């Protein structure tokens, strides 16, 4: 539902259905104003595609949500916790968010199983049995249980990225942040990773994903949030934003992917 007075796509959605609430976030690197009062929400079970030209601030926003960067102003709410409040426990907040980046960041000297279980064992102090049981369940779900004792370099890029997604799911996160997770992959391997994202969506995951895969965003996202020069330029359904926007800059942006 769109509030016609404010353009707020989230008007009428109860607060407890909002998994993530970005409220007036400002981020500067020196004189470079990278996020300029960014506000939007992600609702439970929603897949939001965060689009925008290179340098528009997508990764910076993801890092602010994952507490790898501090915001200069504004708040980020995860459920009813303001995670930008310096007094909160950052590890606890991070456990509620699963993150996957472009580079798989698997440790080459550790087996798949150890890669998947490392953070929960070291940061969250799970014992090995609990961690491995959970990890094997996740690897089984993605058809990778027979690779549990392999090292990452024996896996394809697509398989490595699926392992990285499994690792992000270990803590049953309320929110998944996916930052360009297919852009380092051989084109032939992109499909299997996107298929896994679709499966997570079907299973009810809540996902914010930065991507340049426009046809996937069009078919799989519930909502498109377009960043431009650090501001939200569009926030609406894939059809409204990608096909029917009357903004010439928006039209030009999507046209550049079709060319
Ligand atoms: N650690 C940093 N220090 C200084 N400037 C930074 C830093 N990280 C990002 N920037 C700047 O912030 C701006 C936004 O970068 P960001 O990586 O968020 O863009 P992006 O939308 O993710 O782009 P892409 O589509 O290429 O991934 C750029 O101008 C970038 O140079
Ligand atoms: Mg980026």
GROMACS .gro file of N, CA, C and O in nm, residues 126-223:
model
  392
  126UNK      N    1   2.910  -2.197   2.037
  126UNK     CA    2   2.840  -2.325   2.027
  126UNK      C    3   2.942  -2.437   2.043
  126UNK      O    4   3.057  -2.423   1.998
  127UNK      N    5   2.899  -2.553   2.098
  127UNK     CA    6   2.993  -2.664   2.099
  127UNK      C    7   2.993  -2.730   1.961
  127UNK      O    8   2.904  -2.708   1.879
  128UNK      N    9   3.099  -2.809   1.937
  128UNK     CA   10   3.121  -2.863   1.802
  128UNK      C   11   3.003  -2.949   1.756
  128UNK      O   12   2.959  -2.940   1.640
  129UNK      N   13   2.949  -3.031   1.846
  129UNK     CA   14   2.842  -3.123   1.805
  129UNK      C   15   2.719  -3.045   1.757
  129UNK      O   16   2.662  -3.075   1.652
  130UNK      N   17   2.682  -2.943   1.832
  130UNK     CA   18   2.566  -2.863   1.793
  130UNK      C   19   2.591  -2.794   1.659
  130UNK      O   20   2.505  -2.793   1.570
  131UNK      N   21   2.711  -2.736   1.645
  131UNK     CA   22   2.744  -2.663   1.523
  131UNK      C   23   2.744  -2.755   1.402
  131UNK      O   24   2.690  -2.722   1.296
  132UNK      N   25   2.803  -2.876   1.420
  132UNK     CA   26   2.814  -2.966   1.304
  132UNK      C   27   2.678  -3.025   1.267
  132UNK      O   28   2.649  -3.046   1.150
  133UNK      N   29   2.594  -3.048   1.365
  133UNK     CA   30   2.461  -3.100   1.334
  133UNK      C   31   2.382  -2.999   1.252
  133UNK      O   32   2.320  -3.030   1.151
  134UNK      N   33   2.389  -2.874   1.298
  134UNK     CA   34   2.319  -2.768   1.225
  134UNK      C   35   2.377  -2.751   1.084
  134UNK      O   36   2.303  -2.739   0.985
  135UNK      N   37   2.510  -2.752   1.075
  135UNK     CA   38   2.576  -2.732   0.945
  135UNK      C   39   2.542  -2.844   0.848
  135UNK      O   40   2.513  -2.820   0.730
  136UNK      N   41   2.544  -2.969   0.897
  136UNK     CA   42   2.515  -3.081   0.807
  136UNK      C   43   2.371  -3.074   0.757
  136UNK      O   44   2.343  -3.106   0.642
  137UNK      N   45   2.281  -3.029   0.844
  137UNK     CA   46   2.142  -3.012   0.802
  137UNK      C   47   2.131  -2.911   0.688
  137UNK      O   48   2.060  -2.933   0.589
  138UNK      N   49   2.204  -2.801   0.703
  138UNK     CA   50   2.199  -2.697   0.599
  138UNK      C   51   2.266  -2.746   0.470
  138UNK      O   52   2.215  -2.722   0.360
  139UNK      N   53   2.379  -2.813   0.483
  139UNK     CA   54   2.449  -2.862   0.363
  139UNK      C   55   2.363  -2.966   0.291
  139UNK      O   56   2.360  -2.969   0.167
  140UNK      N   57   2.292  -3.046   0.367
  140UNK     CA   58   2.203  -3.145   0.307
  140UNK      C   59   2.092  -3.073   0.229
  140UNK      O   60   2.059  -3.111   0.117
  141UNK      N   61   2.039  -2.968   0.290
  141UNK     CA   62   1.930  -2.894   0.226
  141UNK      C   63   1.973  -2.839   0.091
  141UNK      O   64   1.892  -2.825   0.000
  142UNK      N   65   2.103  -2.808   0.075
  142UNK     CA   66   2.148  -2.753  -0.054
  142UNK      C   67   2.223  -2.858  -0.136
  142UNK      O   68   2.292  -2.826  -0.233
  143UNK      N   69   2.206  -2.985  -0.096
  143UNK     CA   70   2.265  -3.093  -0.174
  143UNK      C   71   2.416  -3.094  -0.172
  143UNK      O   72   2.481  -3.134  -0.270
  144UNK      N   73   2.477  -3.051  -0.063
  144UNK     CA   74   2.623  -3.042  -0.055
  144UNK      C   75   2.680  -3.124   0.060
  144UNK      O   76   2.796  -3.106   0.095
  145UNK      N   77   2.600  -3.214   0.118
  145UNK     CA   78   2.651  -3.281   0.238
  145UNK      C   79   2.771  -3.370   0.207
  145UNK      O   80   2.858  -3.387   0.290
  146UNK      N   81   2.777  -3.420   0.082
  146UNK     CA   82   2.893  -3.504   0.050
  146UNK      C   83   3.020  -3.422   0.030
  146UNK      O   84   3.129  -3.477   0.016
  147UNK      N   85   3.008  -3.289   0.029
  147UNK     CA   86   3.126  -3.202   0.015
  147UNK      C   87   3.174  -3.149   0.151
  147UNK      O   88   3.267  -3.067   0.157
  148UNK      N   89   3.114  -3.193   0.259
  148UNK     CA   90   3.143  -3.133   0.390
  148UNK      C   91   3.291  -3.141   0.428
  148UNK      O   92   3.344  -3.050   0.491
  149UNK      N   93   3.359  -3.249   0.388
  149UNK     CA   94   3.500  -3.265   0.427
  149UNK      C   95   3.596  -3.217   0.318
  149UNK      O   96   3.716  -3.236   0.330
  150UNK      N   97   3.543  -3.160   0.211
  150UNK     CA   98   3.629  -3.108   0.104
  150UNK      C   99   3.683  -2.970   0.141
  150UNK      O  100   3.626  -2.900   0.224
  151UNK      N  101   3.791  -2.932   0.072
  151UNK     CA  102   3.840  -2.795   0.086
  151UNK      C  103   3.779  -2.709  -0.024
  151UNK      O  104   3.746  -2.760  -0.132
  152UNK      N  105   3.763  -2.580   0.002
  152UNK     CA  106   3.692  -2.494  -0.093
  152UNK      C  107   3.747  -2.498  -0.236
  152UNK      O  108   3.669  -2.489  -0.330
  153UNK      N  109   3.880  -2.513  -0.252
  153UNK     CA  110   3.932  -2.509  -0.390
  153UNK      C  111   3.893  -2.631  -0.472
  153UNK      O  112   3.916  -2.634  -0.593
  154UNK      N  113   3.830  -2.731  -0.410
  154UNK     CA  114   3.781  -2.845  -0.486
  154UNK      C  115   3.635  -2.824  -0.528
  154UNK      O  116   3.573  -2.913  -0.586
  155UNK      N  117   3.581  -2.707  -0.498
  155UNK     CA  118   3.440  -2.676  -0.529
  155UNK      C  119   3.433  -2.572  -0.640
  155UNK      O  120   3.524  -2.488  -0.653
  156UNK      N  121   3.327  -2.575  -0.718
  156UNK     CA  122   3.306  -2.470  -0.817
  156UNK      C  123   3.272  -2.340  -0.745
  156UNK      O  124   3.234  -2.340  -0.627
  157UNK      N  125   3.284  -2.229  -0.817
  157UNK     CA  126   3.248  -2.099  -0.757
  157UNK      C  127   3.104  -2.097  -0.709
  157UNK      O  128   3.073  -2.042  -0.603
  158UNK      N  129   3.015  -2.158  -0.787
  158UNK     CA  130   2.874  -2.162  -0.747
  158UNK      C  131   2.854  -2.241  -0.619
  158UNK      O  132   2.779  -2.201  -0.531
  159UNK      N  133   2.927  -2.355  -0.611
  159UNK     CA  134   2.917  -2.436  -0.488
  159UNK      C  135   2.974  -2.360  -0.370
  159UNK      O  136   2.918  -2.362  -0.260
  160UNK      N  137   3.087  -2.289  -0.391
  160UNK     CA  138   3.146  -2.212  -0.281
  160UNK      C  139   3.049  -2.105  -0.232
  160UNK      O  140   3.035  -2.081  -0.112
  161UNK      N  141   2.982  -2.042  -0.327
  161UNK     CA  142   2.891  -1.937  -0.285
  161UNK      C  143   2.770  -1.996  -0.213
  161UNK      O  144   2.718  -1.936  -0.118
  162UNK      N  145   2.727  -2.116  -0.254
  162UNK     CA  146   2.616  -2.179  -0.181
  162UNK      C  147   2.659  -2.217  -0.040
  162UNK      O  148   2.580  -2.205   0.055
  163UNK      N  149   2.786  -2.257  -0.025
  163UNK     CA  150   2.838  -2.285   0.110
  163UNK      C  151   2.837  -2.156   0.193
  163UNK      O  152   2.801  -2.156   0.311
  164UNK      N  153   2.877  -2.046   0.129
  164UNK     CA  154   2.878  -1.917   0.201
  164UNK      C  155   2.736  -1.879   0.245
  164UNK      O  156   2.716  -1.823   0.354
  165UNK      N  157   2.638  -1.914   0.164
  165UNK     CA  158   2.499  -1.886   0.203
  165UNK      C  159   2.459  -1.976   0.320
  165UNK      O  160   2.398  -1.932   0.417
  166UNK      N  161   2.498  -2.105   0.312
  166UNK     CA  162   2.469  -2.196   0.423
  166UNK      C  163   2.530  -2.142   0.553
  166UNK      O  164   2.467  -2.143   0.659
  167UNK      N  165   2.653  -2.093   0.543
  167UNK     CA  166   2.719  -2.038   0.662
  167UNK      C  167   2.638  -1.921   0.719
  167UNK      O  168   2.624  -1.907   0.841
  168UNK      N  169   2.583  -1.840   0.630
  168UNK     CA  170   2.506  -1.723   0.675
  168UNK      C  171   2.375  -1.764   0.743
  168UNK      O  172   2.315  -1.685   0.815
  169UNK      N  173   2.331  -1.889   0.716
  169UNK     CA  174   2.202  -1.934   0.772
  169UNK      C  175   2.217  -2.004   0.906
  169UNK      O  176   2.118  -2.040   0.969
  170UNK      N  177   2.341  -2.022   0.951
  170UNK     CA  178   2.366  -2.101   1.073
  170UNK      C  179   2.290  -2.051   1.195
  170UNK      O  180   2.247  -2.129   1.279
  171UNK      N  181   2.277  -1.921   1.209
  171UNK     CA  182   2.214  -1.867   1.330
  171UNK      C  183   2.063  -1.841   1.311
  171UNK      O  184   2.003  -1.770   1.391
  172UNK      N  185   2.006  -1.900   1.205
  172UNK     CA  186   1.865  -1.874   1.173
  172UNK      C  187   1.836  -1.724   1.173
  172UNK      O  188   1.750  -1.676   1.247
  173UNK      N  189   1.908  -1.649   1.089
  173UNK     CA  190   1.895  -1.503   1.094
  173UNK      C  191   1.756  -1.456   1.053
  173UNK      O  192   1.690  -1.520   0.970
  174UNK      N  193   1.716  -1.345   1.112
  174UNK     CA  194   1.586  -1.285   1.076
  174UNK      C  195   1.593  -1.218   0.940
  174UNK      O  196   1.492  -1.198   0.874
  175UNK      N  197   1.715  -1.181   0.902
  175UNK     CA  198   1.735  -1.104   0.779
  175UNK      C  199   1.860  -1.156   0.708
  175UNK      O  200   1.961  -1.182   0.773
  176UNK      N  201   1.850  -1.169   0.575
  176UNK     CA  202   1.968  -1.205   0.496
  176UNK      C  203   2.009  -1.085   0.412
  176UNK      O  204   1.925  -1.027   0.341
  177UNK      N  205   2.136  -1.049   0.419
  177UNK     CA  206   2.191  -0.942   0.335
  177UNK      C  207   2.279  -1.008   0.230
  177UNK      O  208   2.377  -1.074   0.264
  178UNK      N  209   2.245  -0.989   0.105
  178UNK     CA  210   2.322  -1.051  -0.004
  178UNK      C  211   2.377  -0.939  -0.092
  178UNK      O  212   2.300  -0.865  -0.154
  179UNK      N  213   2.509  -0.923  -0.092
  179UNK     CA  214   2.568  -0.812  -0.167
  179UNK      C  215   2.638  -0.863  -0.292
  179UNK      O  216   2.750  -0.914  -0.285
  180UNK      N  217   2.572  -0.854  -0.405
  180UNK     CA  218   2.630  -0.891  -0.535
  180UNK      C  219   2.686  -1.033  -0.533
  180UNK      O  220   2.799  -1.056  -0.577
  181UNK      N  221   2.606  -1.126  -0.483
  181UNK     CA  222   2.661  -1.258  -0.457
  181UNK      C  223   2.688  -1.338  -0.583
  181UNK      O  224   2.751  -1.443  -0.576
  182UNK      N  225   2.642  -1.290  -0.698
  182UNK     CA  226   2.671  -1.365  -0.821
  182UNK      C  227   2.770  -1.293  -0.912
  182UNK      O  228   2.807  -1.347  -1.017
  183UNK      N  229   2.816  -1.174  -0.872
  183UNK     CA  230   2.892  -1.096  -0.971
  183UNK      C  231   3.036  -1.145  -0.992
  183UNK      O  232   3.099  -1.106  -1.090
  184UNK      N  233   3.087  -1.231  -0.902
  184UNK     CA  234   3.221  -1.285  -0.926
  184UNK      C  235   3.215  -1.424  -0.992
  184UNK      O  236   3.317  -1.488  -1.009
  185UNK      N  237   3.095  -1.467  -1.029
  185UNK     CA  238   3.079  -1.604  -1.077
  185UNK      C  239   3.083  -1.613  -1.228
  185UNK      O  240   3.036  -1.523  -1.298
  186UNK      N  241   3.135  -1.724  -1.275
  186UNK     CA  242   3.121  -1.761  -1.415
  186UNK      C  243   2.971  -1.758  -1.450
  186UNK      O  244   2.889  -1.809  -1.372
  187UNK      N  245   2.935  -1.697  -1.563
  187UNK     CA  246   2.792  -1.685  -1.597
  187UNK      C  247   2.715  -1.817  -1.590
  187UNK      O  248   2.598  -1.819  -1.552
  188UNK      N  249   2.783  -1.927  -1.619
  188UNK     CA  250   2.716  -2.057  -1.616
  188UNK      C  251   2.676  -2.098  -1.475
  188UNK      O  252   2.592  -2.185  -1.456
  189UNK      N  253   2.739  -2.037  -1.373
  189UNK     CA  254   2.715  -2.077  -1.235
  189UNK      C  255   2.620  -1.982  -1.162
  189UNK      O  256   2.581  -2.007  -1.048
  190UNK      N  257   2.584  -1.873  -1.230
  190UNK     CA  258   2.497  -1.774  -1.165
  190UNK      C  259   2.362  -1.835  -1.132
  190UNK      O  260   2.307  -1.816  -1.023
  191UNK      N  261   2.310  -1.916  -1.226
  191UNK     CA  262   2.175  -1.970  -1.212
  191UNK      C  263   2.155  -2.051  -1.086
  191UNK      O  264   2.055  -2.036  -1.016
  192UNK      N  265   2.253  -2.136  -1.052
  192UNK     CA  266   2.233  -2.224  -0.935
  192UNK      C  267   2.229  -2.144  -0.806
  192UNK      O  268   2.160  -2.182  -0.711
  193UNK      N  269   2.303  -2.032  -0.802
  193UNK     CA  270   2.303  -1.950  -0.681
  193UNK      C  271   2.172  -1.871  -0.671
  193UNK      O  272   2.110  -1.863  -0.564
  194UNK      N  273   2.126  -1.818  -0.784
  194UNK     CA  274   1.998  -1.745  -0.782
  194UNK      C  275   1.883  -1.839  -0.748
  194UNK      O  276   1.788  -1.801  -0.679
  195UNK      N  277   1.894  -1.964  -0.795
  195UNK     CA  278   1.790  -2.062  -0.764
  195UNK      C  279   1.783  -2.085  -0.613
  195UNK      O  280   1.674  -2.097  -0.555
  196UNK      N  281   1.900  -2.085  -0.549
  196UNK     CA  282   1.901  -2.103  -0.403
  196UNK      C  283   1.834  -1.983  -0.335
  196UNK      O  284   1.763  -2.000  -0.235
  197UNK      N  285   1.855  -1.864  -0.389
  197UNK     CA  286   1.790  -1.746  -0.331
  197UNK      C  287   1.638  -1.760  -0.345
  197UNK      O  288   1.562  -1.732  -0.252
  198UNK      N  289   1.592  -1.808  -0.461
  198UNK     CA  290   1.448  -1.828  -0.482
  198UNK      C  291   1.393  -1.930  -0.384
  198UNK      O  292   1.282  -1.912  -0.332
  199UNK      N  293   1.470  -2.036  -0.358
  199UNK     CA  294   1.424  -2.137  -0.263
  199UNK      C  295   1.412  -2.077  -0.122
  199UNK      O  296   1.316  -2.105  -0.050
  200UNK      N  297   1.510  -1.995  -0.085
  200UNK     CA  298   1.505  -1.931   0.048
  200UNK      C  299   1.382  -1.842   0.057
  200UNK      O  300   1.314  -1.837   0.160
  201UNK      N  301   1.355  -1.772  -0.050
  201UNK     CA  302   1.234  -1.687  -0.054
  201UNK      C  303   1.109  -1.773  -0.035
  201UNK      O  304   1.021  -1.739   0.046
  202UNK      N  305   1.102  -1.885  -0.106
  202UNK     CA  306   0.985  -1.973  -0.095
  202UNK      C  307   0.970  -2.028   0.046
  202UNK      O  308   0.860  -2.058   0.091
  203UNK      N  309   1.085  -2.043   0.115
  203UNK     CA  310   1.081  -2.093   0.253
  203UNK      C  311   1.051  -1.983   0.353
  203UNK      O  312   1.051  -2.006   0.474
  204UNK      N  313   1.031  -1.860   0.305
  204UNK     CA  314   0.988  -1.753   0.394
  204UNK      C  315   1.098  -1.662   0.444
  204UNK      O  316   1.076  -1.583   0.537
  205UNK      N  317   1.218  -1.669   0.385
  205UNK     CA  318   1.327  -1.583   0.430
  205UNK      C  319   1.296  -1.437   0.400
  205UNK      O  320   1.216  -1.405   0.311
  206UNK      N  321   1.358  -1.349   0.475
  206UNK     CA  322   1.349  -1.205   0.453
  206UNK      C  323   1.485  -1.161   0.401
  206UNK      O  324   1.587  -1.185   0.465
  207UNK      N  325   1.485  -1.101   0.281
  207UNK     CA  326   1.612  -1.081   0.211
  207UNK      C  327   1.624  -0.938   0.157
  207UNK      O  328   1.530  -0.886   0.095
  208UNK      N  329   1.739  -0.877   0.182
  208UNK     CA  330   1.777  -0.752   0.115
  208UNK      C  331   1.897  -0.783   0.028
  208UNK      O  332   2.001  -0.826   0.080
  209UNK      N  333   1.882  -0.770  -0.102
  209UNK     CA  334   1.992  -0.807  -0.191
  209UNK      C  335   2.030  -0.697  -0.287
  209UNK      O  336   1.947  -0.642  -0.358
  210UNK      N  337   2.160  -0.663  -0.287
  210UNK     CA  338   2.214  -0.573  -0.388
  210UNK      C  339   2.252  -0.659  -0.508
  210UNK      O  340   2.318  -0.762  -0.492
  211UNK      N  341   2.208  -0.619  -0.625
  211UNK     CA  342   2.235  -0.703  -0.741
  211UNK      C  343   2.233  -0.620  -0.869
  211UNK      O  344   2.173  -0.513  -0.874
  212UNK      N  345   2.306  -0.671  -0.969
  212UNK     CA  346   2.294  -0.615  -1.104
  212UNK      C  347   2.222  -0.715  -1.197
  212UNK      O  348   2.219  -0.695  -1.318
  213UNK      N  349   2.168  -0.823  -1.138
  213UNK     CA  350   2.093  -0.923  -1.217
  213UNK      C  351   1.949  -0.874  -1.230
  213UNK      O  352   1.861  -0.905  -1.151
  214UNK      N  353   1.926  -0.795  -1.335
  214UNK     CA  354   1.798  -0.726  -1.345
  214UNK      C  355   1.680  -0.819  -1.371
  214UNK      O  356   1.571  -0.797  -1.319
  215UNK      N  357   1.701  -0.925  -1.452
  215UNK     CA  358   1.584  -1.009  -1.480
  215UNK      C  359   1.548  -1.088  -1.354
  215UNK      O  360   1.429  -1.111  -1.327
  216UNK      N  361   1.649  -1.125  -1.275
  216UNK     CA  362   1.619  -1.194  -1.149
  216UNK      C  363   1.545  -1.099  -1.054
  216UNK      O  364   1.447  -1.137  -0.991
  217UNK      N  365   1.595  -0.977  -1.045
  217UNK     CA  366   1.528  -0.879  -0.957
  217UNK      C  367   1.382  -0.862  -0.999
  217UNK      O  368   1.291  -0.857  -0.917
  218UNK      N  369   1.361  -0.855  -1.130
  218UNK     CA  370   1.225  -0.834  -1.180
  218UNK      C  371   1.134  -0.951  -1.142
  218UNK      O  372   1.019  -0.931  -1.102
  219UNK      N  373   1.186  -1.074  -1.155
  219UNK     CA  374   1.098  -1.189  -1.133
  219UNK      C  375   1.091  -1.230  -0.986
  219UNK      O  376   0.987  -1.279  -0.942
  220UNK      N  377   1.199  -1.211  -0.909
  220UNK     CA  378   1.202  -1.268  -0.774
  220UNK      C  379   1.176  -1.166  -0.663
  220UNK      O  380   1.135  -1.203  -0.554
  221UNK      N  381   1.203  -1.038  -0.690
  221UNK     CA  382   1.190  -0.941  -0.581
  221UNK      C  383   1.044  -0.901  -0.563
  221UNK      O  384   0.967  -0.895  -0.658
  222UNK      N  385   1.007  -0.876  -0.438
  222UNK     CA  386   0.875  -0.820  -0.411
  222UNK      C  387   0.879  -0.669  -0.430
  222UNK      O  388   0.777  -0.608  -0.461
  223UNK      N  389   0.997  -0.613  -0.407
  223UNK     CA  390   1.008  -0.467  -0.415
  223UNK      C  391   1.147  -0.429  -0.465
  223UNK      O  392   1.245  -0.497  -0.438
   0.00000   0.00000   0.00000
